[in-house]
Amino acid sequence: MAQRYVRVQSQSGQLHYGLLRPDRSVQVLDAPPWLQGQPTEVELLPSSYDLLAPCAPSKVVAVGKNYANHAAEMGTDTPPEPLLFIKPSTAVTAAGAPIYYPPQATQVDYEGELAVVIGDRCAHVAPEAARAKIWGYTIANDVTARDLQKRDGQWTRAKGFDTFCPLGPWIVRELSAGALLHTFLNNQATPVQAASIEEMTYSPDYLVSYISEIMTLLPGDVILTGTPAGVGPLTVGDQVRVEIEGIGALENTVARRP
């Protein structure tokens, strides 16, 4: 099993990065792993911490319509270059945390995605050097208020609500090029989304290079690489699970916003 890097909060309220062991205990690191964090002698027992999103990015840069079949289901062609937008860092939430359905929206959709975690400061990075800037991979759900996206004509409000970026549950360092992505609703056996990540129009390496020509990416920043076909609506009470082969599963339940 690949090493799984987590971010947790202990019962005392302290935040830690660590390595998740098979028994669910956590070996604490002395710094974020992409900042050369090293294992310490501190161990957190399974019942002594809460699992958080695995990083705290300064920004989440997302890519729209990066699978041709998703572009087609949205009624458009594949963009001639990556279509970028930003989700605020406050949209990030953890595996197991609720996705809050905002009262302003009438259609909230799931979008299962591979997320890339940046390990080094990136500015004007050549495509051939971009792979070295990727520290690891995790799972994301680019939750979207589809009615507001259509109404506004731009995507900030529709993509930016608190809890609209579930991320996790952990980060792995490596991923096979043909890893499969599946999204499931309410524990149904048949996925609503199914694709290989190699079906992306623009690869993660290309995206890192392309984005770094526009804005500086910082260690711990996240890139959402796009969703395949099969996006659809969520209702309050729905359970949505995004699985990526080689990483695991990101599961959240939709709730009414307090």
Coordinates of C-alpha atoms in Angstrom, one line a residue:
M1 CA 0.0 0.0 0.0
A2 CA 1.3 3.5 -0.9
Q3 CA 2.1 5.8 2.0
R4 CA -0.8 8.0 2.8
Y5 CA -0.1 11.5 4.0
V6 CA -2.8 13.1 6.1
R7 CA -3.6 16.4 7.9
V8 CA -5.4 16.0 11.3
Q9 CA -6.5 17.9 14.3
S10 CA -5.8 16.3 17.7
Q11 CA -8.2 16.4 20.6
S12 CA -6.1 19.3 22.1
G13 CA -6.9 21.3 18.9
Q14 CA -3.4 21.1 17.4
L15 CA -3.0 20.6 13.6
H16 CA -0.6 18.0 12.4
Y17 CA 0.6 16.5 9.2
G18 CA 1.4 12.8 9.4
L19 CA 1.6 9.4 7.9
L20 CA -1.5 7.2 8.2
R21 CA -0.7 3.7 9.3
P22 CA -2.7 0.6 8.4
D23 CA -4.2 0.5 11.9
R24 CA -5.4 4.2 11.4
S25 CA -2.9 5.6 13.9
V26 CA -0.9 8.6 12.6
Q27 CA 2.8 9.1 12.9
V28 CA 3.2 12.9 13.2
L29 CA 5.6 14.9 10.9
D30 CA 7.4 18.0 12.1
A31 CA 6.4 20.0 9.1
P32 CA 4.2 19.6 5.9
P33 CA 5.7 16.7 3.9
W34 CA 6.3 19.0 0.8
L35 CA 8.4 21.2 3.1
Q36 CA 10.7 18.2 4.1
G37 CA 8.6 17.3 7.1
Q38 CA 10.2 14.4 9.0
P39 CA 8.6 11.7 11.2
T40 CA 8.7 12.4 14.9
E41 CA 8.2 10.0 17.8
V42 CA 4.6 11.4 18.3
E43 CA 1.8 9.0 17.5
L44 CA -1.9 9.7 17.5
L45 CA -4.2 6.8 18.2
P46 CA -7.2 6.3 15.8
S47 CA -9.7 7.7 18.3
S48 CA -7.6 10.8 19.2
Y49 CA -7.8 13.0 16.0
D50 CA -10.2 14.3 13.4
L51 CA -9.2 13.9 9.7
L52 CA -9.0 17.2 7.9
A53 CA -8.5 18.0 4.2
P54 CA -5.0 16.8 3.5
C55 CA -3.6 20.2 2.7
A56 CA -4.5 23.9 3.3
P57 CA -3.9 25.5 -0.1
S58 CA -3.5 29.2 -0.6
K59 CA -5.6 28.7 -3.7
V60 CA -7.4 25.9 -5.7
V61 CA -7.0 26.3 -9.4
A62 CA -9.6 24.3 -11.3
V63 CA -9.9 23.3 -15.0
G64 CA -13.2 23.2 -16.8
K65 CA -14.1 20.8 -19.6
N66 CA -10.9 18.8 -19.5
Y67 CA -12.6 15.6 -20.7
A68 CA -14.0 15.7 -24.2
N69 CA -17.1 13.7 -23.1
H70 CA -17.9 16.2 -20.3
A71 CA -17.5 19.1 -22.7
A72 CA -19.9 17.3 -25.1
E73 CA -22.5 16.8 -22.3
M74 CA -22.3 20.5 -21.5
G75 CA -23.0 21.2 -25.2
T76 CA -19.6 22.6 -26.1
D77 CA -16.4 21.6 -27.9
T78 CA -13.2 20.9 -26.0
P79 CA -11.6 24.2 -25.2
P80 CA -8.6 25.0 -27.4
E81 CA -6.5 25.7 -24.3
P82 CA -7.2 24.9 -20.6
L83 CA -10.2 26.7 -19.2
L84 CA -9.3 27.9 -15.7
F85 CA -11.2 29.2 -12.7
I86 CA -10.4 29.5 -9.0
K87 CA -12.2 28.1 -6.0
P88 CA -11.5 29.9 -2.8
S89 CA -9.5 28.2 -0.1
T90 CA -12.6 28.5 2.2
A91 CA -14.5 26.1 -0.1
V92 CA -12.1 23.2 1.0
T93 CA -13.6 20.7 3.3
A94 CA -12.7 17.2 4.5
A95 CA -13.7 13.7 3.7
G96 CA -16.7 12.9 5.8
A97 CA -17.7 16.5 6.3
P98 CA -21.1 17.8 5.0
I99 CA -21.5 19.5 1.7
Y100 CA -24.0 22.3 2.5
Y101 CA -26.7 23.0 0.0
P102 CA -27.0 26.8 -0.3
P103 CA -30.4 28.4 -0.2
Q104 CA -29.6 30.5 -3.3
A105 CA -29.3 27.4 -5.5
T106 CA -31.9 25.0 -7.0
Q107 CA -29.4 22.6 -8.7
V108 CA -26.2 21.5 -7.1
D109 CA -24.1 19.0 -9.0
Y110 CA -21.2 16.6 -8.1
E111 CA -18.0 16.6 -10.2
G112 CA -15.5 13.9 -9.2
E113 CA -11.9 14.8 -10.0
L114 CA -8.3 14.0 -9.6
A115 CA -6.5 16.7 -7.6
V116 CA -2.8 17.6 -7.9
V117 CA -0.9 18.9 -4.9
I118 CA 2.0 21.2 -5.6
G119 CA 5.3 20.6 -3.8
D120 CA 7.5 23.5 -4.8
R121 CA 7.1 27.1 -5.8
C122 CA 6.2 27.2 -9.5
A123 CA 6.6 30.2 -11.8
H124 CA 7.2 29.9 -15.6
V125 CA 7.9 26.1 -15.4
A126 CA 8.7 24.4 -18.6
P127 CA 6.4 21.4 -19.5
E128 CA 9.3 18.9 -19.1
A129 CA 10.1 20.2 -15.6
A130 CA 6.5 20.3 -14.4
R131 CA 6.4 16.7 -13.1
A132 CA 9.0 17.4 -10.5
K133 CA 6.8 20.2 -9.1
I134 CA 3.9 17.8 -8.4
W135 CA 4.3 16.5 -4.8
G136 CA 1.3 14.1 -4.9
Y137 CA -2.3 13.4 -5.7
T138 CA -5.6 13.3 -3.9
I139 CA -9.3 13.2 -4.7
A140 CA -11.7 16.2 -5.1
N141 CA -15.3 16.9 -5.7
D142 CA -15.8 20.2 -7.6
V143 CA -19.3 20.8 -6.3
T144 CA -21.2 23.3 -8.5
A145 CA -24.4 25.3 -8.3
R146 CA -25.3 24.7 -11.9
D147 CA -28.3 27.0 -12.0
L148 CA -26.1 29.9 -10.7
Q149 CA -23.3 29.1 -13.1
K150 CA -25.7 29.4 -16.0
R151 CA -27.4 32.5 -14.6
D152 CA -24.2 34.4 -13.7
G153 CA -22.3 33.7 -16.9
Q154 CA -19.1 33.3 -14.9
W155 CA -18.3 30.7 -12.3
T156 CA -17.1 32.4 -9.0
R157 CA -20.4 32.2 -7.1
A158 CA -21.4 28.8 -8.4
K159 CA -18.1 27.1 -7.5
G160 CA -17.2 29.1 -4.5
F161 CA -19.6 28.3 -1.7
D162 CA -18.2 27.0 1.6
T163 CA -17.8 23.2 1.5
F164 CA -17.9 23.1 -2.3
C165 CA -14.4 21.6 -2.5
P166 CA -14.3 18.3 -0.6
L167 CA -10.7 17.2 -0.7
G168 CA -8.9 14.0 0.5
P169 CA -9.0 11.8 2.4
W170 CA -5.1 11.7 2.0
I171 CA -2.3 12.3 -0.5
V172 CA -0.3 9.7 -2.3
R173 CA 3.0 10.4 -4.1
E174 CA 2.5 8.4 -7.2
L175 CA -0.4 7.4 -9.5
S176 CA -0.6 5.2 -12.6
A177 CA -1.3 7.0 -15.8
G178 CA -4.4 4.8 -16.4
A179 CA -5.9 5.1 -12.9
L180 CA -9.7 4.8 -13.0
L181 CA -12.1 7.4 -11.5
H182 CA -15.6 6.5 -10.4
T183 CA -18.3 8.5 -8.7
F184 CA -21.2 6.8 -6.9
L185 CA -24.4 8.1 -5.4
N186 CA -26.1 6.7 -2.3
N187 CA -24.1 3.4 -2.4
Q188 CA -25.5 2.3 -5.7
A189 CA -23.5 -0.4 -7.4
T190 CA -23.4 1.4 -10.8
P191 CA -21.2 4.5 -10.9
V192 CA -22.6 7.8 -12.3
Q193 CA -19.1 8.7 -13.5
A194 CA -16.5 6.3 -14.9
A195 CA -13.3 7.2 -16.7
S196 CA -9.6 6.8 -16.9
I197 CA -7.5 9.8 -15.9
E198 CA -5.5 9.4 -19.1
E199 CA -8.6 10.5 -21.0
M200 CA -7.9 14.1 -19.9
T201 CA -7.3 16.5 -22.8
Y202 CA -4.6 18.3 -20.9
S203 CA -2.4 16.2 -18.6
P204 CA -1.5 17.2 -15.0
D205 CA 2.1 18.0 -16.1
Y206 CA 0.8 20.3 -18.9
L207 CA -1.6 22.0 -16.5
V208 CA 1.1 22.8 -14.0
S209 CA 3.3 24.4 -16.7
Y210 CA 0.4 26.3 -18.2
I211 CA -0.9 27.7 -14.9
S212 CA 2.6 28.6 -13.8
E213 CA 2.8 31.0 -16.8
I214 CA -0.2 32.9 -15.4
M215 CA 0.2 32.7 -11.6
T216 CA 2.8 31.5 -9.1
L217 CA 1.8 28.2 -7.5
L218 CA 2.9 27.7 -4.0
P219 CA 3.7 24.5 -2.0
G220 CA 0.4 23.0 -0.9
D221 CA -1.6 24.6 -3.6
V222 CA -4.1 22.4 -5.4
I223 CA -5.1 21.9 -9.1
L224 CA -8.4 20.2 -9.9
T225 CA -7.8 18.5 -13.2
G226 CA -11.4 18.4 -14.5
T227 CA -14.3 16.0 -14.4
P228 CA -15.5 13.3 -16.9
A229 CA -19.0 12.9 -18.2
G230 CA -21.8 11.9 -15.9
V231 CA -22.2 15.0 -13.7
G232 CA -25.6 15.4 -12.1
P233 CA -27.6 16.9 -9.3
L234 CA -27.5 16.3 -5.6
T235 CA -30.3 16.6 -3.1
V236 CA -30.1 17.1 0.7
G237 CA -29.4 13.7 2.3
D238 CA -27.5 12.3 -0.7
Q239 CA -24.2 10.5 -0.2
V240 CA -21.6 11.0 -2.9
R241 CA -18.4 9.0 -3.1
V242 CA -15.5 9.6 -5.5
E243 CA -13.0 6.8 -5.9
I244 CA -9.7 6.9 -7.7
E245 CA -7.7 3.8 -8.2
G246 CA -4.5 4.0 -6.2
I247 CA -5.7 6.7 -3.8
G248 CA -9.0 5.6 -2.2
A249 CA -12.4 7.1 -1.7
L250 CA -13.7 10.6 -0.8
E251 CA -17.2 10.4 0.7
N252 CA -19.4 13.3 1.7
T253 CA -23.1 13.7 2.5
V254 CA -25.2 16.7 1.4
A255 CA -26.9 18.7 4.2
R256 CA -29.0 21.8 4.4
R257 CA -26.9 24.7 5.4
P258 CA -27.5 25.8 9.0

